PDB file of C-alpha atoms in Angstrom:
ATOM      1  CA  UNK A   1      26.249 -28.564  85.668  1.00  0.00           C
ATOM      2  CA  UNK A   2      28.314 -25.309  84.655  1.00  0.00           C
ATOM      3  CA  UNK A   3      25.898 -22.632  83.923  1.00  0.00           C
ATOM      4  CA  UNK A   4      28.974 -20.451  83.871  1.00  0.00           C
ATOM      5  CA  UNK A   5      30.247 -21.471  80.181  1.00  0.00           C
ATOM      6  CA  UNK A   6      26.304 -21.346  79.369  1.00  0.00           C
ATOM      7  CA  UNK A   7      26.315 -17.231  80.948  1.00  0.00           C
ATOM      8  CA  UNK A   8      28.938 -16.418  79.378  1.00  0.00           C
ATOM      9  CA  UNK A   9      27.668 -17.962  75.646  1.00  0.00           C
ATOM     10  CA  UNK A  10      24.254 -15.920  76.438  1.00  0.00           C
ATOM     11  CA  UNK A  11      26.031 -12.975  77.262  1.00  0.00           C
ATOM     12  CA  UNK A  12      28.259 -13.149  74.066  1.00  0.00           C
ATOM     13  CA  UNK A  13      25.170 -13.578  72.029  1.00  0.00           C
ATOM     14  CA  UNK A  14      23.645 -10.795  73.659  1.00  0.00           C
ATOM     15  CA  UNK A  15      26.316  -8.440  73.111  1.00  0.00           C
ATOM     16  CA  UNK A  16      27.189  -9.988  69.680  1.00  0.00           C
ATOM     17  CA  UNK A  17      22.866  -9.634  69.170  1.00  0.00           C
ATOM     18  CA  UNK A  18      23.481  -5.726  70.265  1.00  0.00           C
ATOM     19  CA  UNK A  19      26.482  -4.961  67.999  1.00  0.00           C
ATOM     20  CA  UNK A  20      24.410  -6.786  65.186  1.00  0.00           C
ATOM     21  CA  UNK A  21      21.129  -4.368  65.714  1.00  0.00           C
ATOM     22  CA  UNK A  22      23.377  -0.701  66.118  1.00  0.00           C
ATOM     23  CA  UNK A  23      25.023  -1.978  62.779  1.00  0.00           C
ATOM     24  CA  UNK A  24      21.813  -2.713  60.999  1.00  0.00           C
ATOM     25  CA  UNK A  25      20.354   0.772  62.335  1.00  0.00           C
ATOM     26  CA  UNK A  26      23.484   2.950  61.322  1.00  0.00           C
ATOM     27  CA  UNK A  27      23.546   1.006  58.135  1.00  0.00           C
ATOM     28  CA  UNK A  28      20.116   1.914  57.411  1.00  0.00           C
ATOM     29  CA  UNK A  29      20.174   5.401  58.699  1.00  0.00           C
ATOM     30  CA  UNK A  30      23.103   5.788  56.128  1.00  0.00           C
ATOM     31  CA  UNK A  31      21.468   4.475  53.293  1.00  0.00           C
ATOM     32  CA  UNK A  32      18.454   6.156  54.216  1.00  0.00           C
ATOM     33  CA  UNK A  33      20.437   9.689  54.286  1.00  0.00           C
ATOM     34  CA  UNK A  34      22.205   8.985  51.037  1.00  0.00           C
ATOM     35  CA  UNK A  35      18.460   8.452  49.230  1.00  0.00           C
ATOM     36  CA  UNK A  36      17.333  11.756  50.325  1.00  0.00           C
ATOM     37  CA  UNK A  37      20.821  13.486  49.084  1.00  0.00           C
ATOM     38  CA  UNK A  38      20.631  11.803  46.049  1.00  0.00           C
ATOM     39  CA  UNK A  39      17.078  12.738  45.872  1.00  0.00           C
ATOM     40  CA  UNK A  40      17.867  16.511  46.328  1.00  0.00           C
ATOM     41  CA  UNK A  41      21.019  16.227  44.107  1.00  0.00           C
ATOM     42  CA  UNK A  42      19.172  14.743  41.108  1.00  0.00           C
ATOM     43  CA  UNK A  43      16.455  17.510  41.374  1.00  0.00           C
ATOM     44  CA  UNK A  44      18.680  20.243  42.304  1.00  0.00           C
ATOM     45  CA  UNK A  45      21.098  20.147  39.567  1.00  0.00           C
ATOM     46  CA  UNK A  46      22.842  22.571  37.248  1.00  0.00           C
ATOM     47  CA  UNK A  47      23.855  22.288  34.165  1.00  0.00           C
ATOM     48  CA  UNK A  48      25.904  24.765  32.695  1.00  0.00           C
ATOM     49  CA  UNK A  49      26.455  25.357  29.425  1.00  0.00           C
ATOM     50  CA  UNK A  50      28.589  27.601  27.247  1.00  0.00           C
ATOM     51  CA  UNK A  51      26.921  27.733  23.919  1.00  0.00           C
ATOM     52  CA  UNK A  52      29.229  28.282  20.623  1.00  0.00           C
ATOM     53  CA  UNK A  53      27.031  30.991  19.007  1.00  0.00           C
ATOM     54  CA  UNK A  54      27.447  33.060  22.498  1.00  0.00           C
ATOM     55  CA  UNK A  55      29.605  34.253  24.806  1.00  0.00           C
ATOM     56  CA  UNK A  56      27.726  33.826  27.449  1.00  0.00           C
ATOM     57  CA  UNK A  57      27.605  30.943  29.988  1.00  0.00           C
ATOM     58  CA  UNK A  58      24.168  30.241  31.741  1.00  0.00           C
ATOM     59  CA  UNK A  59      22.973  27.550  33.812  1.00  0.00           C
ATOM     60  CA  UNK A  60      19.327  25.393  33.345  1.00  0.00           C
ATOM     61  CA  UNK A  61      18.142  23.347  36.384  1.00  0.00           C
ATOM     62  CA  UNK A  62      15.221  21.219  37.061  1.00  0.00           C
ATOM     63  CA  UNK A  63      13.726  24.174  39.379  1.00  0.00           C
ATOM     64  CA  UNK A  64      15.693  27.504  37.758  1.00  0.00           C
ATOM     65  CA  UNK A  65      17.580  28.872  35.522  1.00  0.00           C
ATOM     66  CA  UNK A  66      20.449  31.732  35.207  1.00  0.00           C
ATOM     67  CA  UNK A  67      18.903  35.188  34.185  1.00  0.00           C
ATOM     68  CA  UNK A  68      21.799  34.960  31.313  1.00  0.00           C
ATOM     69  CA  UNK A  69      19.568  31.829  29.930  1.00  0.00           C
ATOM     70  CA  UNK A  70      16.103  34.070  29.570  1.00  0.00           C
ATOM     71  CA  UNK A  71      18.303  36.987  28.159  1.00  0.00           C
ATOM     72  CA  UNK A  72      19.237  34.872  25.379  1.00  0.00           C
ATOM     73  CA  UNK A  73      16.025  33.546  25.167  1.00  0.00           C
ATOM     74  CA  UNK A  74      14.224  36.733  25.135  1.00  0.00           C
ATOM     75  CA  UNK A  75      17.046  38.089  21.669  1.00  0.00           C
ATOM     76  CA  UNK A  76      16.272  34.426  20.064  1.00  0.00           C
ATOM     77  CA  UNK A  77      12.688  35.045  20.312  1.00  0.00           C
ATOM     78  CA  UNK A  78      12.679  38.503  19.440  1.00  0.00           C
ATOM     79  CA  UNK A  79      14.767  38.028  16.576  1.00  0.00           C
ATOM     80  CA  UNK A  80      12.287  34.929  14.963  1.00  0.00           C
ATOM     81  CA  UNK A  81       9.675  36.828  15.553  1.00  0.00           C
ATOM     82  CA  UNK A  82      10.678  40.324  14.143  1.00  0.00           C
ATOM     83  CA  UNK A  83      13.547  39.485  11.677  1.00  0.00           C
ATOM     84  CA  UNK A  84      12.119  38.443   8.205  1.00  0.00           C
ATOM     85  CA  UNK A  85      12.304  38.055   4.615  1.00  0.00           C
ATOM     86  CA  UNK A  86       9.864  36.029   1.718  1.00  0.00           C
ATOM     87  CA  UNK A  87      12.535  33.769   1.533  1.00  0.00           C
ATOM     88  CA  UNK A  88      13.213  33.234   5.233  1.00  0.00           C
ATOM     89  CA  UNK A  89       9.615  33.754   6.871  1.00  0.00           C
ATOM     90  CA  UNK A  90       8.446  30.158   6.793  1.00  0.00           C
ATOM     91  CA  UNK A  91      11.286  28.728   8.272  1.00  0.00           C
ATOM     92  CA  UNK A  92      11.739  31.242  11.068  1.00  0.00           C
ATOM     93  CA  UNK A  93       8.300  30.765  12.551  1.00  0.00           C
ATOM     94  CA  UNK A  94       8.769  27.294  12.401  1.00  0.00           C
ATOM     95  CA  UNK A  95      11.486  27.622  14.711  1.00  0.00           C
ATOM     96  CA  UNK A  96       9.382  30.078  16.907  1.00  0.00           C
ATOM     97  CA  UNK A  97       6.478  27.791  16.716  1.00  0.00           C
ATOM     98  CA  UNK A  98       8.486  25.422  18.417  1.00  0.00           C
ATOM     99  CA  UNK A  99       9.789  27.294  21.529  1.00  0.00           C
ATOM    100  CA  UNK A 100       6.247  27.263  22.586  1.00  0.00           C
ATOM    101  CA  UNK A 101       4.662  24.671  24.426  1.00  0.00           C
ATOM    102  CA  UNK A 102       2.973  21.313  22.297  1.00  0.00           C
ATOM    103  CA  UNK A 103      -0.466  22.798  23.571  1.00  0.00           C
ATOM    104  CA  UNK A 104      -0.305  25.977  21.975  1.00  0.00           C
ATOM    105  CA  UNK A 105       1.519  25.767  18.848  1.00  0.00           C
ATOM    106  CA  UNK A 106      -1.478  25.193  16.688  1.00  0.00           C
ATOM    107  CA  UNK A 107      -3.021  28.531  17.753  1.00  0.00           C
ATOM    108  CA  UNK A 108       0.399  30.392  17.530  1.00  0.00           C
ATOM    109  CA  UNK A 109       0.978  28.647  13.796  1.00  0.00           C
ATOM    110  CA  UNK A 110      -3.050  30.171  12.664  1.00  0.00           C
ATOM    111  CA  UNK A 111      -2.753  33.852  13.988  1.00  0.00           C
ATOM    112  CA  UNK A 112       1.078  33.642  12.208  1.00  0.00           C
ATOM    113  CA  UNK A 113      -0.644  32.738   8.911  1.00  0.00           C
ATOM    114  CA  UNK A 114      -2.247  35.701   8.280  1.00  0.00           C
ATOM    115  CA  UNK A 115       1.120  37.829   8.858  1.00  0.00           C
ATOM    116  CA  UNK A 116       2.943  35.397   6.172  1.00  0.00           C
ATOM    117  CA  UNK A 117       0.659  35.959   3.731  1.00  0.00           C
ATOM    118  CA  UNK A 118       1.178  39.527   4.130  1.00  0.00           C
ATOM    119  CA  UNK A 119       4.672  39.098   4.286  1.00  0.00           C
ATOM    120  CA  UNK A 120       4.601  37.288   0.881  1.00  0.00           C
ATOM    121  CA  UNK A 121       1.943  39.300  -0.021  1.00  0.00           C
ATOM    122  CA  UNK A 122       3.923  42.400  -0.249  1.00  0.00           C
ATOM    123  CA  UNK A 123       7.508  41.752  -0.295  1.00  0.00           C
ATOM    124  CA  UNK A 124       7.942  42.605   3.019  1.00  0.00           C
ATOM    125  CA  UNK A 125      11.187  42.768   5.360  1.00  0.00           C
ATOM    126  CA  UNK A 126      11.631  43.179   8.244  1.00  0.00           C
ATOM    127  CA  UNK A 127      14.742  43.614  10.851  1.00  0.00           C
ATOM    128  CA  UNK A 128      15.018  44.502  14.628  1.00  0.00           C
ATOM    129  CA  UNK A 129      18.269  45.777  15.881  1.00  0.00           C
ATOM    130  CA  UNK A 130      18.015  45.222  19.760  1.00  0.00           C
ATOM    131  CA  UNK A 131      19.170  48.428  21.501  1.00  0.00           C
ATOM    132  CA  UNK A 132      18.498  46.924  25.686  1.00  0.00           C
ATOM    133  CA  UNK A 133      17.431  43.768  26.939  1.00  0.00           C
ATOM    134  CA  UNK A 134      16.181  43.382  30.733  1.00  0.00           C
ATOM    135  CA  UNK A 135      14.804  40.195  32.240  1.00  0.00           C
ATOM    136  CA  UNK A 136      12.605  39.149  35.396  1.00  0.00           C
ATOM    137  CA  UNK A 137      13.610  35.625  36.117  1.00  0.00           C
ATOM    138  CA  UNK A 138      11.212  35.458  38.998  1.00  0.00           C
ATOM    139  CA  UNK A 139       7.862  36.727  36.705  1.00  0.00           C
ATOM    140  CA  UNK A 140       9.559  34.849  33.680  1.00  0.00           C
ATOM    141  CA  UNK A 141       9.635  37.736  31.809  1.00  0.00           C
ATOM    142  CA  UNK A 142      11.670  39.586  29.154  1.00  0.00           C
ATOM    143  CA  UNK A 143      11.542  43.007  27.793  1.00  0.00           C
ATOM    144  CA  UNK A 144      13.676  43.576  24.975  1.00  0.00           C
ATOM    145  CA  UNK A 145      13.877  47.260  23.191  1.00  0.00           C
ATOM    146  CA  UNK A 146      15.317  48.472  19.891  1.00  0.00           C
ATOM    147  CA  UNK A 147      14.533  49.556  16.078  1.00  0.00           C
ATOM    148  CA  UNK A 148      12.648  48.509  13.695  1.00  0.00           C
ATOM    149  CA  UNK A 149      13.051  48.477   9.668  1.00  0.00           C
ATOM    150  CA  UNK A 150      10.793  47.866   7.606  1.00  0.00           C
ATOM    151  CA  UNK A 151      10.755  47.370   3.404  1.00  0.00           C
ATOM    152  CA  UNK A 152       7.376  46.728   1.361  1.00  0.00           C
ATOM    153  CA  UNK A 153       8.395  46.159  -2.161  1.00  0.00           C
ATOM    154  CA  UNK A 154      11.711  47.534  -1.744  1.00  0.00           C
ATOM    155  CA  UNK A 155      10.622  50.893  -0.448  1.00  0.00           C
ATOM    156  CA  UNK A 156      12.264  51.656   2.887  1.00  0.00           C
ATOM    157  CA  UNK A 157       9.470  52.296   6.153  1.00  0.00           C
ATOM    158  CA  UNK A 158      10.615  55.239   8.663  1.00  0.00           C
ATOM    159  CA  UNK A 159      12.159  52.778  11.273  1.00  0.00           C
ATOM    160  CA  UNK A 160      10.345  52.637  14.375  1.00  0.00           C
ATOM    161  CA  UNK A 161      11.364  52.772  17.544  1.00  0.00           C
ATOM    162  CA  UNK A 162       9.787  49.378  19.432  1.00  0.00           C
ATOM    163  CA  UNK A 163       9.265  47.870  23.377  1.00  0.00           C
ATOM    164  CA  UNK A 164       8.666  43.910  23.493  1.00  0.00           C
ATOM    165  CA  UNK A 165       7.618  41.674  26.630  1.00  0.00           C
ATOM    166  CA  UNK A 166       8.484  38.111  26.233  1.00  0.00           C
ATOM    167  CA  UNK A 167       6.541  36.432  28.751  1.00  0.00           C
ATOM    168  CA  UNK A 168       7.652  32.538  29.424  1.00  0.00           C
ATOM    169  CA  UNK A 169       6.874  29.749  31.544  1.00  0.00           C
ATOM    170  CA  UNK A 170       9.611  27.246  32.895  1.00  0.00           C
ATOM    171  CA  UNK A 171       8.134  23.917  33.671  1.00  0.00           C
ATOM    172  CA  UNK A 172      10.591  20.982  34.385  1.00  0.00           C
ATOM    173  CA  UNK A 173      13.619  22.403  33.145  1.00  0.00           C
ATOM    174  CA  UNK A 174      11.965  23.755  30.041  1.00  0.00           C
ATOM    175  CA  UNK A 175      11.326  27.150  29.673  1.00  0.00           C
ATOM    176  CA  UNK A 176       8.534  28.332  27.343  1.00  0.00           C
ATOM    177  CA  UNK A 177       7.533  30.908  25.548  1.00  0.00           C
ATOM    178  CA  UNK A 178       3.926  31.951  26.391  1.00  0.00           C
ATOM    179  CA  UNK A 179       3.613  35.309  24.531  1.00  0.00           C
ATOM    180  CA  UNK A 180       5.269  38.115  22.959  1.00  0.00           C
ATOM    181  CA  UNK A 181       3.713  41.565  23.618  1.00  0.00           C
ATOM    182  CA  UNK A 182       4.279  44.885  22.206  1.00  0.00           C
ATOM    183  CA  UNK A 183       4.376  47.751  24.772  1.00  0.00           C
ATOM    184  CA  UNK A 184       3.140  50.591  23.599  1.00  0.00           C
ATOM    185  CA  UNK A 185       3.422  53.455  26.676  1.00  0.00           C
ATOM    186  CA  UNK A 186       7.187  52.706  26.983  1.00  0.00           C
ATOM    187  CA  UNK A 187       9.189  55.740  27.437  1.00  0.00           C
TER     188      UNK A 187
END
């Protein structure tokens, strides 16, 4: 009998056996590699966006955000909260309402009652002219300084000088606001 032809068939197998199992094991090590990088890419990633009603560019990510972004946020805030009419009241803390997160916005909406009533109340108006705006992206934070004019039935208020801290939270890709805060030892 020729065991020979029968060796060499074995050892063929065998080698063809060892090819079969390094291919299998690179194959998998790749696709194994390419889940975790897609992994990391998909929750690592930027968008960036250049808004039409700014000229600034910021970026939003799943896990930050560029401190442009919370400086923008911080004026948008400010400015729904602080710049008013009768007319334009309703609408604008609407808007501010929803900035805020789902939890909270019923509070928010009750302690802003009493203020529109006021507002309607007396004819009141209100505008803030933002003089400097500085941002903590790590605390989340905005402070955002300027004047503030005031008219109650068409009289003119002295305008007051005024110190604001947006505090946010950024969940998700979403960044919140939590509260807005006026400072009053601000030099």
């Amino acid at each position: 009998m020729n065991t020979a032809y029968r060796d060499n068939a074995i050892a063929k197998n065998r080698l063809l056996l060892k090819l079969t199992m390094a291919w299998a094991v690179s194959s998998s090590a790749a696709a194994l590699a390419l889940i975790f990088i897609c992994f990391y890419a998909l929750t690592h990633q930027q968008v960036h966006w250049l808004p039409m009603c700014t000229g600034a560019e910021f970026s939003i990510g799943q896990r930050n955000y560029s401190s442009a972004y919370l400086k923008e946020m911080t004026e948008k805030c400010a400015d729904l909260r602080l710049t008013y009419n009768p007319e334009t009241i309703d609408a604008r803390y609407a808007m501010l309402t929803h900035l805020l997160p789902a939890n909270k916005q019923e509070v928010f909406a009750k302690l802003l009652d009493e203020e529109r009533k006021t507002v309607h109340d007396k004819n009141i108006s209100s505008v803030f002219y933002s003089e400097s705006v500085s941002v903590d992206v790590a605390h989340h934070q905005g402070q955002i300084a300027g004047l503030l004019y005031r008219t109650s039935h068409g009289l003119q208020l002295a305008p007051e000088r005024k110190v604001y801290r947006l505090q946010f939270t950024f969940k998700d890709g979403l960044l919140s606001l939590s509260s807005i805060q006026e400072i009053h030892d601000a030099t």
